[in-house]
Amino acid sequence: MNRSIIARTRTRPRALAAAAVAGLALLPTACAAGSQAAPDGSAAPAADATALTAEDPWAKAVDDGMTAVFGTLTNTSDHDVRLVAAATDAAESAELHVFADDGGTPVMQEADDGLLIPADEDLTLEPGGPHLMLLGVTEPLEPGEDVVVVVAAEDGSELEITAPVRSFDGANESYEPGDDEAGESMNDSAHSGDEHSPDMDPGEESSGDESSGREEDR
């Protein structure tokens, strides 16, 4: 199978992201036609997505199932930017995800209101926090490859993010697309504390629990 599709395709993710926000874009456009046209000579407002930069993006290596894209999104403009959709060729679907507290249990769920990046501020995409979720990975994602994800702002503008794939033992989400619940709770401590650092050595997360177990056996 040709693996280049992971990083190669640009048209389809953009089309998918655009379609996801079409319903939001059509109504304001129809209402604003004619009477609210910009005066002659006035500059059109900058597209939201063009005000964003993606710093140190990365994706977790997986063989199948789901994975996530992390990094830092910086809003360089003087107005808030809200992301409302995502798309990729590397998976069957992509969603904007957040974590919520459900009676003391962290629960992963789709961000119904999108992801807001305030003016002149950053939004960190990280395990245990907001992230771009890829559901139904179409083929194994191996370290050294790239994953291309397109995110769309509520004005329909788009930002393409190229995320290198890395090995990472954390971010073990449990989530079923289309589940009746808002989201599924995480595997034990999969998204807590210092386990989220992408610089952590593979296997370091489990060392503490294994050591504790040996002490109890004594």
Short mmCIF file of N, CA and C in Angstrom, two decimals, residues 58-60 66-70 131-134:
data_model
loop_
_atom_site.label_atom_id
_atom_site.label_comp_id
_atom_site.label_asym_id
_atom_site.label_seq_id
_atom_site.Cartn_x
_atom_site.Cartn_y
_atom_site.Cartn_z
N TRP A 58 2.80 17.38 16.68
CA TRP A 58 3.22 15.98 16.60
C TRP A 58 2.00 15.09 16.79
N ALA A 59 2.11 13.85 16.30
CA ALA A 59 1.04 12.87 16.42
C ALA A 59 1.59 11.59 17.02
N LYS A 60 0.76 10.90 17.76
CA LYS A 60 1.17 9.64 18.39
C LYS A 60 1.16 8.51 17.36
N MET A 66 -7.30 4.79 16.87
CA MET A 66 -7.31 6.24 16.91
C MET A 66 -6.00 6.79 17.43
N THR A 67 -5.78 8.04 17.12
CA THR A 67 -4.61 8.74 17.61
C THR A 67 -4.98 10.21 17.75
N ALA A 68 -4.02 11.03 18.13
CA ALA A 68 -4.30 12.45 18.33
C ALA A 68 -3.12 13.28 17.87
N VAL A 69 -3.41 14.52 17.54
CA VAL A 69 -2.38 15.49 17.16
C VAL A 69 -2.29 16.55 18.24
N PHE A 70 -1.06 16.84 18.65
CA PHE A 70 -0.81 17.80 19.72
C PHE A 70 0.10 18.92 19.21
N HIS A 131 -7.20 18.66 22.07
CA HIS A 131 -6.37 18.00 21.06
C HIS A 131 -7.20 17.72 19.81
N LEU A 132 -6.52 17.36 18.74
CA LEU A 132 -7.19 16.97 17.51
C LEU A 132 -7.24 15.46 17.47
N MET A 133 -8.43 14.89 17.48
CA MET A 133 -8.60 13.45 17.56
C MET A 133 -8.82 12.86 16.17
N LEU A 134 -8.05 11.83 15.85
CA LEU A 134 -8.18 11.12 14.58
C LEU A 134 -8.79 9.75 14.86
#
